[in-house]
XYZ file of C-alpha atoms in Angstrom:
34
model
C -22.260 227.459 180.895
C -22.142 226.074 177.352
C -23.994 222.968 178.501
C -26.631 225.170 180.124
C -26.999 227.316 176.988
C -27.294 224.276 174.833
C -30.053 222.854 177.045
C -31.885 226.154 176.833
C -31.370 226.719 173.134
C -32.058 223.224 171.907
C -35.862 223.178 172.533
C -36.216 226.704 171.241
C -34.429 225.841 167.963
C -36.487 222.676 167.713
C -39.741 224.624 168.122
C -38.695 227.178 165.511
C -37.671 224.524 163.021
C -40.874 222.544 163.744
C -43.046 225.583 163.175
C -41.213 226.446 159.920
C -41.475 222.905 158.584
C -45.107 222.656 159.696
C -45.962 225.952 158.051
C -44.201 225.052 154.817
C -45.850 221.651 154.679
C -49.285 223.181 155.500
C -48.908 225.802 152.739
C -47.722 223.133 150.321
C -50.727 220.974 151.120
C -53.209 223.836 151.010
C -51.859 225.143 147.672
C -52.030 221.681 146.028
C -55.466 220.659 147.349
C -58.246 221.160 144.717
């Protein structure tokens, strides 16, 4: 069951982290562009 939960949670966590990093990088780039 833990293996199954890990397989299900891994991509979800990856997507959340990816969105958070992408949003922070996008905001950083947009705020520093002239």
